[in-house]
PDB file of N, CA and C in Angstrom:
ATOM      1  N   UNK F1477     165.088-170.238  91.646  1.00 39.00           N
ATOM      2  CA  UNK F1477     164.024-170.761  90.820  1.00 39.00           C
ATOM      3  C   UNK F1477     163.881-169.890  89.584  1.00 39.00           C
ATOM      4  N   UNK F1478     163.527-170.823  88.547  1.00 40.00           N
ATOM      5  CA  UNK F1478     163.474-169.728  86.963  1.00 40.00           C
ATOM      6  C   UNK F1478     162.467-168.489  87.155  1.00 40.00           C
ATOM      7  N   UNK F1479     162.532-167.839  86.495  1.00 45.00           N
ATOM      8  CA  UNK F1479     160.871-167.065  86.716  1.00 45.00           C
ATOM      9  C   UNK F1479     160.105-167.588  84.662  1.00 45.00           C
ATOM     10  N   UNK F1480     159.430-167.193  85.655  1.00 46.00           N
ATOM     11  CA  UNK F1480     157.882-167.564  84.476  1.00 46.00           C
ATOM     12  C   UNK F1480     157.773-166.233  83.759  1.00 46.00           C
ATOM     13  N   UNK F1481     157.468-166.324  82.330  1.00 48.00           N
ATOM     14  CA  UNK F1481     157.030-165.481  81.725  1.00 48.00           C
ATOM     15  C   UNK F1481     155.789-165.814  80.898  1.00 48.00           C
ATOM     16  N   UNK F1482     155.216-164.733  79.939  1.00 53.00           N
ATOM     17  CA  UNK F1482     154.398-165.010  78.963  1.00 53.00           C
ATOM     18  C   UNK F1482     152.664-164.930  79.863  1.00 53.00           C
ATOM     19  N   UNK F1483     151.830-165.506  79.169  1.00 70.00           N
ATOM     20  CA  UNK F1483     150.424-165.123  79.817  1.00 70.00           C
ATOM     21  C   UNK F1483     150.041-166.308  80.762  1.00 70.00           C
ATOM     22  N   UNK F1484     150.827-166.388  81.912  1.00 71.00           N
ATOM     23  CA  UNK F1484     150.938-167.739  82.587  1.00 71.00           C
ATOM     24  C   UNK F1484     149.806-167.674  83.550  1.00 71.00           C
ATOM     25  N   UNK F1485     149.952-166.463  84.573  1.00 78.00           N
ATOM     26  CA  UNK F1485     149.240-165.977  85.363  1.00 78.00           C
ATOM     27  C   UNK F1485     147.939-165.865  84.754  1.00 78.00           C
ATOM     28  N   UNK F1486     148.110-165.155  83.551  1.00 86.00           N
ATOM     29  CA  UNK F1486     146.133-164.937  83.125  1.00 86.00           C
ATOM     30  C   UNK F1486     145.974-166.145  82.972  1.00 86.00           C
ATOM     31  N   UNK F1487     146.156-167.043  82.127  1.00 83.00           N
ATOM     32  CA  UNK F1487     145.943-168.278  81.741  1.00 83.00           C
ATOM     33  C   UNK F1487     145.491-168.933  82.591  1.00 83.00           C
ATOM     34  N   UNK F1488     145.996-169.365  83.766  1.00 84.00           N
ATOM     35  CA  UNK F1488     145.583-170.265  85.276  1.00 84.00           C
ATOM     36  C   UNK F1488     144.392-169.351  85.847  1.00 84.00           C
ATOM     37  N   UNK F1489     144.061-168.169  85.780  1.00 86.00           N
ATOM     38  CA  UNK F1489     142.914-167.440  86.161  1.00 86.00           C
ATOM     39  C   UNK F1489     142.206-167.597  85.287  1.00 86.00           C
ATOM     40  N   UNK F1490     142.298-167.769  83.931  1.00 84.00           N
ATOM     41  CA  UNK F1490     141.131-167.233  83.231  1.00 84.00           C
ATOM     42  C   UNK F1490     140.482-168.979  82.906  1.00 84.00           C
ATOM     43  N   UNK F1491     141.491-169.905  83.294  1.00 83.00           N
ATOM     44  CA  UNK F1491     140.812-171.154  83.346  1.00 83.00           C
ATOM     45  C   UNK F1491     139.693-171.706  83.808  1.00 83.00           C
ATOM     46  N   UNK F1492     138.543-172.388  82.998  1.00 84.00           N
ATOM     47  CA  UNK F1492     137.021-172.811  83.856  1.00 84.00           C
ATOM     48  C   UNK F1492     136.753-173.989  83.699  1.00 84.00           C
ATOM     49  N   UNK F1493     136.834-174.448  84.814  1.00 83.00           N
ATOM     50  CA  UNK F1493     136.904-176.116  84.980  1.00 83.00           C
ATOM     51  C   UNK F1493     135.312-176.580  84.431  1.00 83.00           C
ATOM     52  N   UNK F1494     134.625-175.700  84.193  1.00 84.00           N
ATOM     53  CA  UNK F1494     133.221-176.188  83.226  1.00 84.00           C
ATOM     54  C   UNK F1494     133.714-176.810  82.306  1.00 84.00           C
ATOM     55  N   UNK F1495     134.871-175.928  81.252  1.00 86.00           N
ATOM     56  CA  UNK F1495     134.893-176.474  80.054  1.00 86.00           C
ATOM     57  C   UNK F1495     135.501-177.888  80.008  1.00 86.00           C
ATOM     58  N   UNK F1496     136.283-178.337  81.244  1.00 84.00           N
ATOM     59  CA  UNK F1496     137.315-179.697  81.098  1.00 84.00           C
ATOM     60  C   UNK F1496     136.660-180.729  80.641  1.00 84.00           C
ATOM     61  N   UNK F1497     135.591-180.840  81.317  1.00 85.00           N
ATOM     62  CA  UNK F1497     134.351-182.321  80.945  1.00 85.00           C
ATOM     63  C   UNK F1497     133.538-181.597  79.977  1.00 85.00           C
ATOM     64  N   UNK F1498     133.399-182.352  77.964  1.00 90.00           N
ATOM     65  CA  UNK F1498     132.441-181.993  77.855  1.00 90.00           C
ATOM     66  C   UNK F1498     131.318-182.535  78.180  1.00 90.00           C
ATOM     67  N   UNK F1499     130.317-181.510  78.158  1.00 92.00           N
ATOM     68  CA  UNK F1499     128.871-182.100  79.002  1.00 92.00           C
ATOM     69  C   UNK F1499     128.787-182.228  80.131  1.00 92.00           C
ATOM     70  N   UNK F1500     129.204-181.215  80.733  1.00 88.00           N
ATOM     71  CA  UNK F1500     129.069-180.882  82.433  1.00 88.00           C
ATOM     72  C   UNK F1500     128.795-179.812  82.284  1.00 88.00           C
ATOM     73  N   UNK F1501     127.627-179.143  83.451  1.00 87.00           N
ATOM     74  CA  UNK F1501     127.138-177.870  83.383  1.00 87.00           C
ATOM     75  C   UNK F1501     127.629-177.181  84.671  1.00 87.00           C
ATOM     76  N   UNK F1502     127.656-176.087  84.436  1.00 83.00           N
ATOM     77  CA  UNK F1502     128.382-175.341  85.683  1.00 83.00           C
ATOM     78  C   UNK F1502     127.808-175.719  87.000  1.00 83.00           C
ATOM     79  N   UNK F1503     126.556-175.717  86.743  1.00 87.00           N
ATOM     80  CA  UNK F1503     125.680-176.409  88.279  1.00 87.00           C
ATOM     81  C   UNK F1503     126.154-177.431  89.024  1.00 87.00           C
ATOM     82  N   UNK F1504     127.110-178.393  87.995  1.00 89.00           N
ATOM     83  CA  UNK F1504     127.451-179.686  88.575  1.00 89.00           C
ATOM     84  C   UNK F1504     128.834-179.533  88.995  1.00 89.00           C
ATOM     85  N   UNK F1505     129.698-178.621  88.661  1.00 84.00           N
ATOM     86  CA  UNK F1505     131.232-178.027  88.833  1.00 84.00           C
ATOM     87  C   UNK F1505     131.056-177.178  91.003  1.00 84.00           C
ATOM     88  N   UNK F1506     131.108-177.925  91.253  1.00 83.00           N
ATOM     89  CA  UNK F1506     131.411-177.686  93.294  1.00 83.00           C
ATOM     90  C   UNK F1506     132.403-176.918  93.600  1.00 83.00           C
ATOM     91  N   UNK F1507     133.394-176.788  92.821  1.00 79.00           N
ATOM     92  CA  UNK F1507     134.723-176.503  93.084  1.00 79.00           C
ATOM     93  C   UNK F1507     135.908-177.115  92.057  1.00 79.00           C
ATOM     94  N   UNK F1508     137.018-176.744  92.640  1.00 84.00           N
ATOM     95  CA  UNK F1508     137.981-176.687  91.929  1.00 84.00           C
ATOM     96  C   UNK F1508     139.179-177.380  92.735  1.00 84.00           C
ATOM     97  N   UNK F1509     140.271-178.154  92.165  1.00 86.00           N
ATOM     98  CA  UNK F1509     141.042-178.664  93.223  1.00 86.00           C
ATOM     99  C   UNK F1509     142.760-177.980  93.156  1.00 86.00           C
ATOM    100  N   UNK F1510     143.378-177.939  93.567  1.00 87.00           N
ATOM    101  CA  UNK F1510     145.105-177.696  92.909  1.00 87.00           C
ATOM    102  C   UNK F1510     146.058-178.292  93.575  1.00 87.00           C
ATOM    103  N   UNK F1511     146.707-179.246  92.891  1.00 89.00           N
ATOM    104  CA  UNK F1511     147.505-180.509  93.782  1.00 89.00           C
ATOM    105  C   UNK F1511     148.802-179.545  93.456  1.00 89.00           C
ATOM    106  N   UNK F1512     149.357-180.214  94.242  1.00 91.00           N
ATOM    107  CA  UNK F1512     151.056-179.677  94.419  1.00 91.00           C
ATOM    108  C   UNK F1512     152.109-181.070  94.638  1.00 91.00           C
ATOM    109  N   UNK F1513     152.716-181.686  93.958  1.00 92.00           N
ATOM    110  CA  UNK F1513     153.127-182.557  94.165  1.00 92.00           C
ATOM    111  C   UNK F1513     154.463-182.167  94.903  1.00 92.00           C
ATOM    112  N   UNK F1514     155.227-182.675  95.998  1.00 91.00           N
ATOM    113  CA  UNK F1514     156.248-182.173  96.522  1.00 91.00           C
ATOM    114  C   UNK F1514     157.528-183.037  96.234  1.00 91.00           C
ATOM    115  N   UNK F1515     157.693-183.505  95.713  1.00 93.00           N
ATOM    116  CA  UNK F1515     158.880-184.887  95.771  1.00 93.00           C
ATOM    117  C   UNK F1515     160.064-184.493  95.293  1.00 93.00           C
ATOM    118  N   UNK F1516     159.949-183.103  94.897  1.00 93.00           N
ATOM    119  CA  UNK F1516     160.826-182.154  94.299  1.00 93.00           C
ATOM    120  C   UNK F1516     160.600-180.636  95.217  1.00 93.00           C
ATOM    121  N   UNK F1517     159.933-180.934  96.101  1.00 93.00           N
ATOM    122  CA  UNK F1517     160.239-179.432  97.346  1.00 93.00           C
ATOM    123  C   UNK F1517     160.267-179.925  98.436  1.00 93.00           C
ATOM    124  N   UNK F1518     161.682-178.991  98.741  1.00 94.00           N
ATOM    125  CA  UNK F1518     162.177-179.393 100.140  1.00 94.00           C
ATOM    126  C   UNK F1518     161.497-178.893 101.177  1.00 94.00           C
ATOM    127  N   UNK F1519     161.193-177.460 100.815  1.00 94.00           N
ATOM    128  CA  UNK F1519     161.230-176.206 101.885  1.00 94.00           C
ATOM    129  C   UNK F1519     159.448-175.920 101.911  1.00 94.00           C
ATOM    130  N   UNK F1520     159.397-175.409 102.831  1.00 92.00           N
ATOM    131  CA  UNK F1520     157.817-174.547 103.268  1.00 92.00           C
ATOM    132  C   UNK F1520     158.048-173.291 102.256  1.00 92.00           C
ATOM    133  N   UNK F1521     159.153-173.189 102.472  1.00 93.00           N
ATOM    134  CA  UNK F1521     159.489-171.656 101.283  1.00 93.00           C
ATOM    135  C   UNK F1521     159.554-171.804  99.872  1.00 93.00           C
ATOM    136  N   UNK F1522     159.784-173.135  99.689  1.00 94.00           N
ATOM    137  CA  UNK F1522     159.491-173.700  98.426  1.00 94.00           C
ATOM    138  C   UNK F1522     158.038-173.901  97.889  1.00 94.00           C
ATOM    139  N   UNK F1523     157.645-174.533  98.965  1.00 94.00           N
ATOM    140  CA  UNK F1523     155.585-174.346  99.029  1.00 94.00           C
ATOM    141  C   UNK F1523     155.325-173.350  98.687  1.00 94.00           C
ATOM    142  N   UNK F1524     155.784-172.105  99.267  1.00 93.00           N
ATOM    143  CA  UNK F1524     154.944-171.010  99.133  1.00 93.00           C
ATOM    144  C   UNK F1524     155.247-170.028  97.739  1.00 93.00           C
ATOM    145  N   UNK F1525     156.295-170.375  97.426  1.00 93.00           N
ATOM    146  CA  UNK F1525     156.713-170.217  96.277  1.00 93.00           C
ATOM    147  C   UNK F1525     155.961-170.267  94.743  1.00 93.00           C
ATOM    148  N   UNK F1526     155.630-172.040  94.911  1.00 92.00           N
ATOM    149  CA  UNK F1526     155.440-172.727  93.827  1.00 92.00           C
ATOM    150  C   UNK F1526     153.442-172.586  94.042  1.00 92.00           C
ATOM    151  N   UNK F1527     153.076-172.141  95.306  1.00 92.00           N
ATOM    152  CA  UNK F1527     151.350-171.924  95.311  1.00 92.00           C
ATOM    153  C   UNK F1527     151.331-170.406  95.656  1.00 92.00           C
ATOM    154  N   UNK F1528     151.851-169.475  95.693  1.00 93.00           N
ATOM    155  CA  UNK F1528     151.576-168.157  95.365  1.00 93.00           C
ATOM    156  C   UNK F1528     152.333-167.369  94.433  1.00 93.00           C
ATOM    157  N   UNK F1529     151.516-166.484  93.402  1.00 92.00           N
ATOM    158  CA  UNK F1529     150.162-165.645  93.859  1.00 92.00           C
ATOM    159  C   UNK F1529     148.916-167.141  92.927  1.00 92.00           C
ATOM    160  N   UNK F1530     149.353-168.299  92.106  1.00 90.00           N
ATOM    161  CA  UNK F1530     148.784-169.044  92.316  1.00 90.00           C
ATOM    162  C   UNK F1530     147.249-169.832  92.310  1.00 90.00           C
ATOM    163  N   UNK F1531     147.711-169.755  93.982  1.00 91.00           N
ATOM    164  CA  UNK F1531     146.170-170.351  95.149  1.00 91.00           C
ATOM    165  C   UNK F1531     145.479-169.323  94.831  1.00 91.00           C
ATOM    166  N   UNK F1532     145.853-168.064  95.159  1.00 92.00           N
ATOM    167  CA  UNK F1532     144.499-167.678  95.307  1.00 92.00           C
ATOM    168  C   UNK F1532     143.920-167.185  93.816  1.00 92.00           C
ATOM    169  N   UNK F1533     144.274-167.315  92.513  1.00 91.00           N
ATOM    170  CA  UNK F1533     143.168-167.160  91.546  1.00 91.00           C
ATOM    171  C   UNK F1533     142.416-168.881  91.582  1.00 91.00           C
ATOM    172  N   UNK F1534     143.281-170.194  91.715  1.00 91.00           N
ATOM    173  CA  UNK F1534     142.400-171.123  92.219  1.00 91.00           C
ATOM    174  C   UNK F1534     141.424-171.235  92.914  1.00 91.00           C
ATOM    175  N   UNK F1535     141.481-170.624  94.024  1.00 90.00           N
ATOM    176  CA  UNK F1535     140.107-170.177  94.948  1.00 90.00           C
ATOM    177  C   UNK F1535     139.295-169.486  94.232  1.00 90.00           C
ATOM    178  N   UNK F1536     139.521-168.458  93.710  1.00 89.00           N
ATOM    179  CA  UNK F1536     138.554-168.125  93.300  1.00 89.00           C
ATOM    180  C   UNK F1536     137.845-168.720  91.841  1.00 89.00           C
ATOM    181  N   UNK F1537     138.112-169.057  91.360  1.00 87.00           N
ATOM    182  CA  UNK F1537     137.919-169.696  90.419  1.00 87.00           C
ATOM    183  C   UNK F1537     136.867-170.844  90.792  1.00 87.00           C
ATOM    184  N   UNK F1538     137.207-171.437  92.109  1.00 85.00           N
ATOM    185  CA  UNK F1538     136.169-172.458  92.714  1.00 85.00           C
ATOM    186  C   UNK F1538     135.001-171.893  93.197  1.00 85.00           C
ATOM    187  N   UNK F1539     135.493-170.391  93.539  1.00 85.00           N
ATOM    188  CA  UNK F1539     134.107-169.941  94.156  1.00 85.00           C
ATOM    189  C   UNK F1539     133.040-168.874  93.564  1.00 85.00           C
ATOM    190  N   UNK F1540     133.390-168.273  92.280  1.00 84.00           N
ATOM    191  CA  UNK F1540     133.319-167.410  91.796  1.00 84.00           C
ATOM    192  C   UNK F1540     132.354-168.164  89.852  1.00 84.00           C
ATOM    193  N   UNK F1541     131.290-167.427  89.504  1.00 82.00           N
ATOM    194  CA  UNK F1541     130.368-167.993  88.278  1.00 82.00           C
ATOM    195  C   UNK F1541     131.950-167.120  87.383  1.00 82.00           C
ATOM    196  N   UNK F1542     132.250-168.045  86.354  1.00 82.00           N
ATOM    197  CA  UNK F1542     132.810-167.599  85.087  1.00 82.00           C
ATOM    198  C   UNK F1542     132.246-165.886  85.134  1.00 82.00           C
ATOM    199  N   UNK F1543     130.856-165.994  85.011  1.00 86.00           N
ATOM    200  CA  UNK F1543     130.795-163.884  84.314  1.00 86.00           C
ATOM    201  C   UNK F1543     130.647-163.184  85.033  1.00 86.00           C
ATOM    202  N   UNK F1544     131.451-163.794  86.534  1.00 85.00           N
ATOM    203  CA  UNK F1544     131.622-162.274  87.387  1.00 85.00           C
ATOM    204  C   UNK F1544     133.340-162.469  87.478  1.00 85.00           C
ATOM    205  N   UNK F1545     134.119-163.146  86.300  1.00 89.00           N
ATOM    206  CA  UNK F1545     135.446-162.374  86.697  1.00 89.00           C
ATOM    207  C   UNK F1545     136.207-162.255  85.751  1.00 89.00           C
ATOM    208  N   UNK F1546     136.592-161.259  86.004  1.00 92.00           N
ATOM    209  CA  UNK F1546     137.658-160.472  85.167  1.00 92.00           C
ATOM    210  C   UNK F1546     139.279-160.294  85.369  1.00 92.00           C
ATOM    211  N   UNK F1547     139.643-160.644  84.437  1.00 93.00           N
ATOM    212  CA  UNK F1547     141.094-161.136  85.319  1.00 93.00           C
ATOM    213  C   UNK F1547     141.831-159.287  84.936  1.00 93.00           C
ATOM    214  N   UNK F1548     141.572-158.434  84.041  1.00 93.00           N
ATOM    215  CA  UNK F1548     142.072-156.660  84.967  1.00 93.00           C
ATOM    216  C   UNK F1548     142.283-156.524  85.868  1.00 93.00           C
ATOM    217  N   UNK F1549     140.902-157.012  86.038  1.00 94.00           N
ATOM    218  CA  UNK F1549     140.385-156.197  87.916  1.00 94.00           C
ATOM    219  C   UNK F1549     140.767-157.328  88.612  1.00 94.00           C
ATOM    220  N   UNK F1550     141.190-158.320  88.408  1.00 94.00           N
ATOM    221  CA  UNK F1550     142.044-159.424  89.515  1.00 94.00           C
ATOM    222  C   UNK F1550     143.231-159.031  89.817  1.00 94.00           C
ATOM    223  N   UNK F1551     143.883-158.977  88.889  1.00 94.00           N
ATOM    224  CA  UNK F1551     145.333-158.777  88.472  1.00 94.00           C
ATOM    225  C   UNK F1551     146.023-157.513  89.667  1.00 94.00           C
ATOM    226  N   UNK F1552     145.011-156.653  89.447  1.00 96.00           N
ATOM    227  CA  UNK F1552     144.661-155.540  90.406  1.00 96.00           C
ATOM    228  C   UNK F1552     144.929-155.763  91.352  1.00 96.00           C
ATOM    229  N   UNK F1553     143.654-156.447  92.195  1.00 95.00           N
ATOM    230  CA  UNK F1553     143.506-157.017  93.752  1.00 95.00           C
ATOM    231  C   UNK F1553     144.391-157.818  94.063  1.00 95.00           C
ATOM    232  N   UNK F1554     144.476-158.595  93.285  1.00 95.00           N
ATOM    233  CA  UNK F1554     146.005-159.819  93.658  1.00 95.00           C
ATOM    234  C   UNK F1554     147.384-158.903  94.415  1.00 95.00           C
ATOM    235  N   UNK F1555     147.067-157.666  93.400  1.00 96.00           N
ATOM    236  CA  UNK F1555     149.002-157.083  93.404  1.00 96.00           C
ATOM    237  C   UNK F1555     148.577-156.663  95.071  1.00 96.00           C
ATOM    238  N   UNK F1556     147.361-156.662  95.844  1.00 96.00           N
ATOM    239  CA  UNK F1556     147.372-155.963  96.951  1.00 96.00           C
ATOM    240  C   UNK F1556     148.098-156.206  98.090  1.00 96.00           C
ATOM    241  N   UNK F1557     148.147-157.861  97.571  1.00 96.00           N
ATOM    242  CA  UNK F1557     148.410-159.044  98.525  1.00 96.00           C
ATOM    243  C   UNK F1557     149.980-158.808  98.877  1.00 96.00           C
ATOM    244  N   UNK F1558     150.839-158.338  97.971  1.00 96.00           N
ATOM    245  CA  UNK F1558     151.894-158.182  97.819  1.00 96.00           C
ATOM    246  C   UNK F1558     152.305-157.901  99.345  1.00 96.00           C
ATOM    247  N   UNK F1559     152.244-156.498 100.195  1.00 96.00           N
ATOM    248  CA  UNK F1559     152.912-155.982 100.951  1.00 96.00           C
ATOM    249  C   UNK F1559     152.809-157.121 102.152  1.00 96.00           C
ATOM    250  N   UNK F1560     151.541-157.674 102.393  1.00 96.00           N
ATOM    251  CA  UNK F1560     151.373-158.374 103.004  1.00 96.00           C
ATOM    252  C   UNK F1560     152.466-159.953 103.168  1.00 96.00           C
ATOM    253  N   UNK F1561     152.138-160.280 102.095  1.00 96.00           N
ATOM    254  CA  UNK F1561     153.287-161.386 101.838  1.00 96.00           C
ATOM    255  C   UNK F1561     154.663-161.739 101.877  1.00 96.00           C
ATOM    256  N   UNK F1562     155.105-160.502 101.631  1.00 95.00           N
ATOM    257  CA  UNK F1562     156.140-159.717 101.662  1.00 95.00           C
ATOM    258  C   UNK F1562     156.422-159.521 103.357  1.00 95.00           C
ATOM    259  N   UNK F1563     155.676-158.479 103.860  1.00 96.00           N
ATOM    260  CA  UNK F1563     155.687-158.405 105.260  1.00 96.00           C
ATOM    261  C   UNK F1563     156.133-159.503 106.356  1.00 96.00           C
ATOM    262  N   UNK F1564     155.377-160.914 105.536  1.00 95.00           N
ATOM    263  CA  UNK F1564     155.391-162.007 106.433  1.00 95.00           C
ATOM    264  C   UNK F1564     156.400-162.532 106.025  1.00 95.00           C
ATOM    265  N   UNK F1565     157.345-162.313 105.326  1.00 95.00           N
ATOM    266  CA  UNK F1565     158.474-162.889 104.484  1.00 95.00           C
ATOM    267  C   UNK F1565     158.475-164.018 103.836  1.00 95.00           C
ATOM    268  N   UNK F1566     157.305-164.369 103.339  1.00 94.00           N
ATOM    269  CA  UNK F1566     157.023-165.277 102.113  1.00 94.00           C
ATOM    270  C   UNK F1566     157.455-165.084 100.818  1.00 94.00           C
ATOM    271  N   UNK F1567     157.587-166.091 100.587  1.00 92.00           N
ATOM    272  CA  UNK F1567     158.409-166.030  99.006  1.00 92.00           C
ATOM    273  C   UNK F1567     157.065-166.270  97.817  1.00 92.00           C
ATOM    274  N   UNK F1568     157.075-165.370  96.571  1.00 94.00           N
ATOM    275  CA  UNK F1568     156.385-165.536  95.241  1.00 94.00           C
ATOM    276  C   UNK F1568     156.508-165.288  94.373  1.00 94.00           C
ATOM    277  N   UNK F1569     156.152-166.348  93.751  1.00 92.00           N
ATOM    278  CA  UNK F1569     156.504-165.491  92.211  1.00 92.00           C
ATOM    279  C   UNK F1569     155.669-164.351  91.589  1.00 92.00           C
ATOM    280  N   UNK F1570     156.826-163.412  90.841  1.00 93.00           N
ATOM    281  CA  UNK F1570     156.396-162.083  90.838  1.00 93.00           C
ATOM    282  C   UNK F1570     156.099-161.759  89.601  1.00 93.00           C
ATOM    283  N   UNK F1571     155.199-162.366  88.988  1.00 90.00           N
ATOM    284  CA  UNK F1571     154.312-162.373  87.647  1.00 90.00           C
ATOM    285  C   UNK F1571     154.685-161.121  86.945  1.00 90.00           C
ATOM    286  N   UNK F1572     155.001-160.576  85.577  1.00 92.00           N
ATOM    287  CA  UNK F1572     154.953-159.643  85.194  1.00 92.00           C
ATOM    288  C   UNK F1572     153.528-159.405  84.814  1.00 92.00           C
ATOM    289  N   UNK F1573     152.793-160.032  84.899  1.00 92.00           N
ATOM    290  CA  UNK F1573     151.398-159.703  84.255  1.00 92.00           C
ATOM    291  C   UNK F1573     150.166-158.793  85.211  1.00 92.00           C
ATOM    292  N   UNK F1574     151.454-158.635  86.404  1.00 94.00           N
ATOM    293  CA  UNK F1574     150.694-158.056  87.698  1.00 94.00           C
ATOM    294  C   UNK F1574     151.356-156.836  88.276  1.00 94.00           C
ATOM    295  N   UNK F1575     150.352-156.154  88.208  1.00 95.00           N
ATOM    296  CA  UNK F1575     151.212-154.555  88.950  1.00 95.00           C
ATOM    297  C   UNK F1575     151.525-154.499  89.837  1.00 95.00           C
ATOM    298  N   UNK F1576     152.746-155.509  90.710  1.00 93.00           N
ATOM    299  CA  UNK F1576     153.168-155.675  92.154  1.00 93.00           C
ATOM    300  C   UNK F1576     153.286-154.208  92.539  1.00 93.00           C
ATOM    301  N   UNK F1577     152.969-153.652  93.914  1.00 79.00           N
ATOM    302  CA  UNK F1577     153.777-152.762  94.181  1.00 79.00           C
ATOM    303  C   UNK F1577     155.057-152.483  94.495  1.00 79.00           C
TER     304      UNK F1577
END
């Protein structure tokens, strides 16, 4: 698979589904969704691929007010996930925008 460059990773984090609709207020924003269309992935390893590291700035993003996040200090916590993922022998893409260990 290619790898990704450029501010891809911040970009999908620093995204706020407030702004998509104008005239929707954050109060009315529940969450957040992230489809994955598969018709072009074969593999579970391909899944995990193409939704991590991903999913989880999506999650948070659903669960989290715009001015408590900072994508530094994400970027951070994300890289934690690494050994773990790794451990379990999951496949991800390995963002340069993130201090993997």
């Amino acid at each position: 698979m290619s790898s990704i460059t450029g501010k891809v990773q911040q970009d999908g984090y620093t995204w706020d589904p407030v702004t998509y609709i104008p005239g929707v207020a954050e109060s009315q924003v529940h969450g957040a969704e992230s489809a994955l269309w598969t018709e072009r992935v074969a593999t579970f390893k391909e899944v995990q691929y193409m939704t991590l590291p991903r999913l989880p700035g999506i999650a948070e993003i659903g669960w989290s007010p715009v001015d408590g996040r900072e994508w530094e200090e994400y970027r951070v916590r994300l890289a934690t996930h690494a050994p773990r993922w790794s451990g379990l022998g999951w496949r991800y893409h390995r963002s340069v925008e993130v201090p993997w260990e």
